[in-house]
Coordinates of C-alpha atoms in Angstrom, one line a residue:
E1 CA 78.3 -59.0 5.7
S2 CA 79.8 -56.9 8.8
R3 CA 77.9 -58.3 11.6
V4 CA 78.4 -61.7 10.5
A5 CA 82.2 -61.0 9.5
R6 CA 82.7 -60.1 13.2
K7 CA 80.7 -63.3 14.4
L8 CA 83.4 -65.4 12.2
I9 CA 86.3 -63.6 13.9
V10 CA 85.0 -64.3 17.2
R11 CA 84.3 -68.2 16.5
T12 CA 88.1 -68.1 15.7
I13 CA 87.9 -69.2 12.0
G14 CA 87.6 -66.0 11.2
E15 CA 91.1 -65.0 10.1
I16 CA 90.9 -67.2 7.2
G17 CA 92.7 -66.1 3.7
F18 CA 94.1 -63.3 6.1
C19 CA 97.2 -62.8 8.0
S20 CA 96.9 -63.0 11.8
D21 CA 97.6 -59.5 11.8
F22 CA 95.1 -57.9 9.8
R23 CA 93.0 -54.7 10.4
Y24 CA 89.3 -55.3 10.0
S25 CA 87.5 -53.1 7.7
D26 CA 84.4 -53.4 5.4
T27 CA 86.8 -54.7 2.6
V28 CA 87.9 -57.7 4.4
S29 CA 84.4 -58.2 6.2
K30 CA 82.8 -58.5 2.4
Q31 CA 86.3 -60.7 1.6
L32 CA 85.6 -63.0 4.5
V33 CA 81.9 -63.7 3.8
E34 CA 82.5 -64.2 0.1
H35 CA 85.5 -66.6 1.1
P36 CA 85.2 -70.0 -0.9
F37 CA 85.9 -72.4 1.9
L38 CA 83.6 -70.4 4.2
Q39 CA 81.1 -70.4 1.3
E40 CA 81.2 -74.1 0.9
W41 CA 81.4 -74.9 4.6
M42 CA 78.2 -73.1 5.4
Q43 CA 76.7 -75.6 2.5
M44 CA 78.2 -78.4 4.1
H45 CA 76.9 -77.1 8.0
P46 CA 73.8 -74.6 7.0
E47 CA 72.9 -75.0 11.1
E48 CA 76.5 -73.1 11.6
G49 CA 75.7 -71.1 8.8
T50 CA 72.3 -70.1 10.9
T51 CA 74.2 -69.3 14.0
L52 CA 76.7 -67.1 12.1
G53 CA 74.2 -65.2 10.3
F54 CA 74.9 -66.2 6.3
P55 CA 72.0 -65.7 4.1
G56 CA 70.8 -68.9 2.8
C57 CA 71.3 -71.2 5.7
D58 CA 67.9 -71.1 7.7
R59 CA 65.6 -73.2 6.0
R60 CA 68.2 -76.5 4.8
W61 CA 69.5 -79.2 7.7
R62 CA 73.1 -81.1 7.8
R63 CA 72.1 -84.8 6.8
F64 CA 73.6 -87.6 9.3
S65 CA 72.6 -90.4 7.7
P66 CA 75.8 -92.8 6.5
E67 CA 75.1 -92.2 2.9
H68 CA 75.7 -88.4 3.3
R69 CA 78.1 -88.6 5.9
E70 CA 79.8 -91.0 3.2
Q71 CA 79.6 -87.4 0.6
E72 CA 81.1 -85.3 3.4
R73 CA 84.2 -87.4 4.2
V74 CA 85.2 -87.0 0.6
T75 CA 84.6 -83.6 0.7
L76 CA 86.5 -83.4 3.9
R77 CA 89.3 -85.2 2.0
R78 CA 89.4 -82.9 -1.1
L79 CA 89.0 -79.9 1.6
A80 CA 92.2 -80.5 3.8
R81 CA 94.3 -81.2 0.5
D82 CA 93.2 -78.0 -0.4
L83 CA 93.9 -76.7 2.9
D84 CA 97.4 -78.4 3.0
A85 CA 98.4 -76.8 -0.2
A86 CA 97.3 -73.7 0.6
A87 CA 99.2 -73.6 3.7
C88 CA 102.8 -74.9 2.1
G89 CA 105.1 -72.1 2.9
R90 CA 102.8 -70.3 5.7
P91 CA 102.9 -72.9 8.2
R92 CA 102.0 -69.8 10.8
H93 CA 99.0 -68.4 9.0
L94 CA 96.6 -68.2 11.6
G95 CA 93.7 -68.7 9.4
L96 CA 94.7 -71.9 6.9
V97 CA 95.8 -73.3 10.1
R98 CA 92.7 -73.3 12.0
A99 CA 90.8 -73.8 9.2
R100 CA 92.6 -76.9 8.8
Q101 CA 92.0 -77.9 12.5
V102 CA 88.1 -77.5 11.7
V103 CA 88.4 -80.0 9.2
G104 CA 90.8 -82.5 11.4
F105 CA 88.3 -82.6 13.8
H106 CA 85.3 -83.6 11.8
Q107 CA 87.7 -85.9 9.8
H108 CA 88.3 -87.3 13.4
L109 CA 84.1 -87.4 14.5
Q110 CA 83.9 -89.7 11.1
D111 CA 86.7 -91.9 11.6
S112 CA 86.2 -92.2 15.7
G113 CA 82.9 -93.8 15.2
F114 CA 81.1 -90.5 17.1
Y115 CA 78.2 -91.1 15.2
G116 CA 77.6 -94.3 16.5
R117 CA 77.9 -93.4 20.0
G118 CA 76.7 -89.7 19.9
I119 CA 73.4 -89.1 22.0
E120 CA 73.9 -85.5 21.8
L121 CA 73.3 -85.1 18.1
S122 CA 69.4 -86.1 19.5
L123 CA 69.2 -81.6 21.0
Y124 CA 70.6 -80.7 17.9
P125 CA 67.6 -80.3 15.8
Y126 CA 66.1 -78.5 18.6
T127 CA 69.2 -76.5 19.9
I128 CA 68.9 -74.8 16.4
V129 CA 65.5 -74.4 16.3
C130 CA 65.8 -72.6 19.9
H131 CA 68.5 -70.0 18.6
Q132 CA 66.3 -69.4 15.8
I133 CA 63.2 -68.5 17.8
A134 CA 65.1 -66.1 20.1
Q135 CA 66.5 -64.2 16.8
A136 CA 63.2 -64.5 15.1
S137 CA 60.6 -61.0 15.1
T138 CA 60.0 -60.8 11.8
E139 CA 57.4 -63.4 9.8
P140 CA 59.7 -64.3 7.1
A141 CA 62.3 -65.6 10.0
W142 CA 59.5 -67.4 11.7
S143 CA 58.5 -69.3 8.3
A144 CA 62.4 -70.3 8.3
I145 CA 62.1 -71.8 11.5
E146 CA 58.2 -73.4 9.9
T147 CA 60.8 -75.1 7.1
R148 CA 63.6 -76.5 9.4
L149 CA 60.6 -78.1 11.7
L150 CA 59.7 -79.9 9.0
G151 CA 62.6 -81.5 8.4
I152 CA 63.4 -82.5 12.2
S153 CA 61.9 -86.0 11.1
E154 CA 64.7 -86.4 8.7
V155 CA 67.1 -85.2 10.9
L156 CA 66.1 -87.6 13.9
A157 CA 65.8 -90.5 11.6
D158 CA 69.2 -90.9 10.8
Q159 CA 70.4 -90.1 14.4
A160 CA 68.5 -93.3 15.1
Q161 CA 70.2 -95.1 12.4
N162 CA 73.5 -94.0 13.3
L163 CA 72.5 -95.2 16.8
S164 CA 71.7 -98.8 15.4
E165 CA 74.7 -99.3 13.4
G166 CA 76.8 -98.3 16.3
L167 CA 74.9 -100.4 18.5
Q168 CA 76.0 -103.5 15.7
R169 CA 79.7 -102.3 16.3
G170 CA 79.3 -102.8 20.1
Q171 CA 79.4 -99.2 20.5
G172 CA 76.6 -96.9 22.1
P173 CA 76.1 -93.8 24.4
A174 CA 76.5 -94.6 28.2
L175 CA 73.5 -96.3 29.2
E176 CA 72.9 -93.1 32.2
L177 CA 73.0 -90.2 29.3
V178 CA 70.4 -92.1 27.3
E179 CA 67.9 -92.5 31.0
H180 CA 69.0 -88.8 31.3
F181 CA 67.6 -87.7 28.0
L182 CA 64.6 -89.9 28.1
A183 CA 63.4 -88.9 31.6
C184 CA 63.8 -85.2 30.9
Q185 CA 65.3 -83.9 28.1
L186 CA 63.3 -85.6 25.0
P187 CA 59.5 -85.0 27.3
D188 CA 59.9 -81.7 27.9
I189 CA 61.2 -81.0 23.8
V190 CA 57.9 -83.1 22.6
R191 CA 56.0 -80.7 25.2
F192 CA 57.7 -77.4 24.4
L193 CA 57.2 -78.1 20.3
G194 CA 53.5 -79.6 20.8
Q195 CA 52.1 -77.1 23.5
V196 CA 54.4 -74.0 23.5
L197 CA 56.1 -72.8 20.5
P198 CA 52.9 -72.7 18.3
T199 CA 52.3 -69.7 20.7
L200 CA 55.5 -67.6 20.4
P201 CA 54.9 -66.0 17.4
A202 CA 52.2 -63.6 19.0
R203 CA 53.9 -63.6 22.2
T204 CA 57.2 -61.7 20.6
G205 CA 54.6 -59.2 18.3
V206 CA 54.5 -61.0 15.5
R207 CA 51.3 -61.7 14.2
L208 CA 51.0 -64.6 11.6
S209 CA 48.3 -64.7 9.1
P210 CA 45.0 -66.9 10.0
S211 CA 46.7 -69.6 7.5
A212 CA 49.9 -68.9 8.3
Q213 CA 49.5 -69.5 11.8
Q214 CA 47.7 -73.1 11.0
S215 CA 50.8 -73.9 8.6
F216 CA 52.8 -73.1 11.5
S217 CA 51.0 -74.6 14.3
H218 CA 51.1 -77.8 11.7
A219 CA 54.7 -78.3 11.3
C220 CA 55.1 -77.8 15.4
T221 CA 52.8 -80.4 16.0
H222 CA 54.8 -82.2 12.8
A223 CA 57.8 -81.8 14.9
S224 CA 56.6 -82.8 18.4
Q225 CA 55.7 -86.1 17.0
A226 CA 58.8 -86.6 15.3
Y227 CA 60.5 -86.4 18.6
Q228 CA 58.0 -88.5 20.5
C229 CA 58.4 -91.2 17.9
H230 CA 62.9 -90.6 18.4
L231 CA 61.8 -91.0 21.9
D232 CA 60.0 -94.5 21.9
V233 CA 62.8 -95.4 19.4
L234 CA 65.3 -94.4 22.1
R235 CA 63.7 -96.2 24.9
A236 CA 62.6 -99.9 22.9
Q237 CA 65.2 -100.3 20.2
V238 CA 68.6 -98.7 21.8
A239 CA 68.4 -98.0 26.0
P240 CA 68.1 -101.6 26.1
H241 CA 71.1 -102.7 24.3
L242 CA 73.1 -100.3 26.4
T243 CA 75.6 -100.6 29.2
S244 CA 77.0 -98.5 32.2
G245 CA 79.9 -95.5 31.7
G246 CA 80.8 -93.7 29.2
A247 CA 83.9 -92.3 29.5
L248 CA 86.2 -90.8 26.4
G249 CA 88.8 -93.6 27.2
P250 CA 92.5 -92.8 26.8
D251 CA 93.5 -93.0 22.8
E252 CA 90.3 -90.0 22.5
T253 CA 91.3 -88.6 25.2
D254 CA 94.9 -88.1 23.9
W255 CA 93.3 -87.1 20.6
R256 CA 91.7 -84.3 21.9
L257 CA 94.0 -83.0 24.5
A258 CA 96.8 -83.3 21.6
H259 CA 94.5 -81.9 18.8
M260 CA 92.3 -79.1 21.0
F261 CA 93.9 -78.0 23.4
G262 CA 97.4 -78.5 22.1
R263 CA 98.6 -80.5 24.9
K264 CA 101.1 -83.9 24.4
D265 CA 101.0 -85.3 28.2
R266 CA 98.4 -85.6 30.4
S267 CA 100.2 -86.3 33.4
E268 CA 100.6 -82.6 33.8
L269 CA 96.8 -82.2 33.3
V270 CA 95.7 -84.2 36.1
A271 CA 98.0 -83.1 38.4
R272 CA 96.7 -79.7 37.7
G273 CA 93.3 -80.7 38.2
H274 CA 93.6 -82.3 41.5
H275 CA 95.4 -78.9 42.8
E276 CA 92.0 -77.5 41.4
L277 CA 90.1 -79.9 42.8
A278 CA 91.6 -79.4 46.3
Q279 CA 91.1 -75.6 45.7
A280 CA 87.5 -75.6 45.1
Q281 CA 86.5 -77.5 47.8
E282 CA 87.9 -75.1 50.4
R283 CA 86.6 -72.7 48.5
A284 CA 83.3 -74.7 49.3
V285 CA 84.1 -74.9 52.6
E286 CA 85.1 -71.4 53.2
E287 CA 81.5 -70.8 51.2
A288 CA 79.4 -73.3 53.7
R289 CA 80.9 -72.1 56.6
L290 CA 79.5 -68.2 56.0
L291 CA 76.1 -69.8 56.2
D292 CA 76.6 -72.1 58.9
A293 CA 79.6 -71.7 61.5
S294 CA 79.2 -75.1 62.5
V295 CA 80.8 -76.7 59.0
T296 CA 84.3 -78.6 59.7
G297 CA 84.7 -79.8 56.5
F298 CA 84.3 -80.3 52.7
D299 CA 81.2 -83.4 53.7
D300 CA 79.6 -81.2 55.8
A301 CA 79.6 -78.1 53.4
V302 CA 78.2 -80.9 50.8
G303 CA 75.3 -81.7 52.6
L304 CA 74.4 -77.7 53.7
F305 CA 74.4 -77.4 50.0
K306 CA 72.2 -80.1 49.0
A307 CA 69.8 -79.0 51.6
R308 CA 69.5 -75.8 50.9
M309 CA 69.7 -77.0 47.0
S310 CA 66.5 -79.7 47.7
D311 CA 64.6 -76.3 48.7
R312 CA 62.6 -76.1 45.2
P313 CA 59.1 -75.5 44.2
L314 CA 57.6 -78.5 43.3
A315 CA 55.0 -77.5 41.0
D316 CA 55.5 -75.1 37.6
D317 CA 53.2 -72.5 38.7
Q318 CA 55.6 -72.0 42.0
V319 CA 58.9 -71.6 39.7
L320 CA 57.8 -67.3 38.8
A321 CA 56.8 -66.7 42.8
R322 CA 60.1 -68.4 43.7
H323 CA 62.0 -66.4 41.3
H324 CA 60.5 -63.0 42.1
E325 CA 61.3 -63.6 46.2
L326 CA 65.2 -64.7 44.9
L327 CA 65.3 -61.8 43.1
A328 CA 63.5 -59.5 45.4
E329 CA 66.4 -61.1 48.4
V330 CA 69.2 -59.7 46.0
L331 CA 68.5 -56.7 44.7
E332 CA 67.9 -55.8 48.9
F333 CA 71.4 -57.0 49.6
L334 CA 73.1 -55.5 46.4
Q335 CA 71.0 -52.3 47.8
V336 CA 71.8 -52.8 51.8
H337 CA 75.6 -52.5 50.8
A338 CA 75.5 -50.0 47.7
I339 CA 77.4 -52.6 45.5
L340 CA 76.6 -51.0 42.5
P341 CA 73.5 -48.0 41.4
L342 CA 70.4 -50.2 40.7
P343 CA 67.4 -47.9 38.5
A344 CA 64.3 -47.5 40.0
P345 CA 62.3 -49.7 40.0
L346 CA 64.3 -52.6 38.7
Q347 CA 61.9 -55.5 37.5
S348 CA 62.0 -58.9 36.0
T349 CA 60.8 -59.4 32.2
L350 CA 59.7 -63.0 33.1
A351 CA 56.3 -64.0 32.4
P352 CA 54.8 -67.5 32.3
I353 CA 54.8 -68.6 28.7

């Protein structure tokens, strides 16, 4: 409970039900984790429960189909009313304010048509599974991952349905972003789920029984095939109907500035952005001149950085060797200039998978 509560506090909704100047204790921890709003929220968003460490969330998916979202819309309206009623007389109650902001943001996602154009949700199941993989150190943890893998096909089917309905309304993600997903992101996910993930329990020191390993490998294959099917759907049924450009637009920009950043005037932010950009360009020129004294301006700096960035390994088996070369250069620089004490020997723990 203590670990979960501390995560909640860090995630900014951790003061729900408490004054903004509360003192952390085991009692507060128990009350926080058992708070009715959080309990219901984690039922609606089990993946967020996973990232926070809530028990009982690691095997379920939030569904995104139009039918499920309509049910969620009703629940969000009720939660908004409850929070507004609870906040009466306590307008500065930080926990209630933040809870209401969270609910309001999800209501806005529903009303703004995000689910009809949000290609990012195609990566959502994969990122949650990766989070679980990073935490998995026992057989039950890998069993929970297996259950989640078997549910990925339904989540991706919801995503494909939402994008299809978005296209019917004249919405949709930016073509450039979808093309990037098709060329880079999704093929790597298909390969990882099908070829790499089945080997990870053993590589992380968890020895599954033969039957458990077979079941886990089957779930990996199922998830890999689901992502391959999703890739095919995006390529054949979504991408051909998209257009270039993916700007938020003035209305969405104003909403996010006001409700997520507390700003109502875009002009001040734009001016600040231009100032920061100019400073960043000046710093880039200064850094480039440390590498090549002949650099005279920003265009020269960009050309120099692009040339250096193009020096990349062309094959997977060269990446690790290049990493060790660069690491050796960094360690030598730290030692020569006595920037900080280093234990000896200091080795990289990276290894091919």
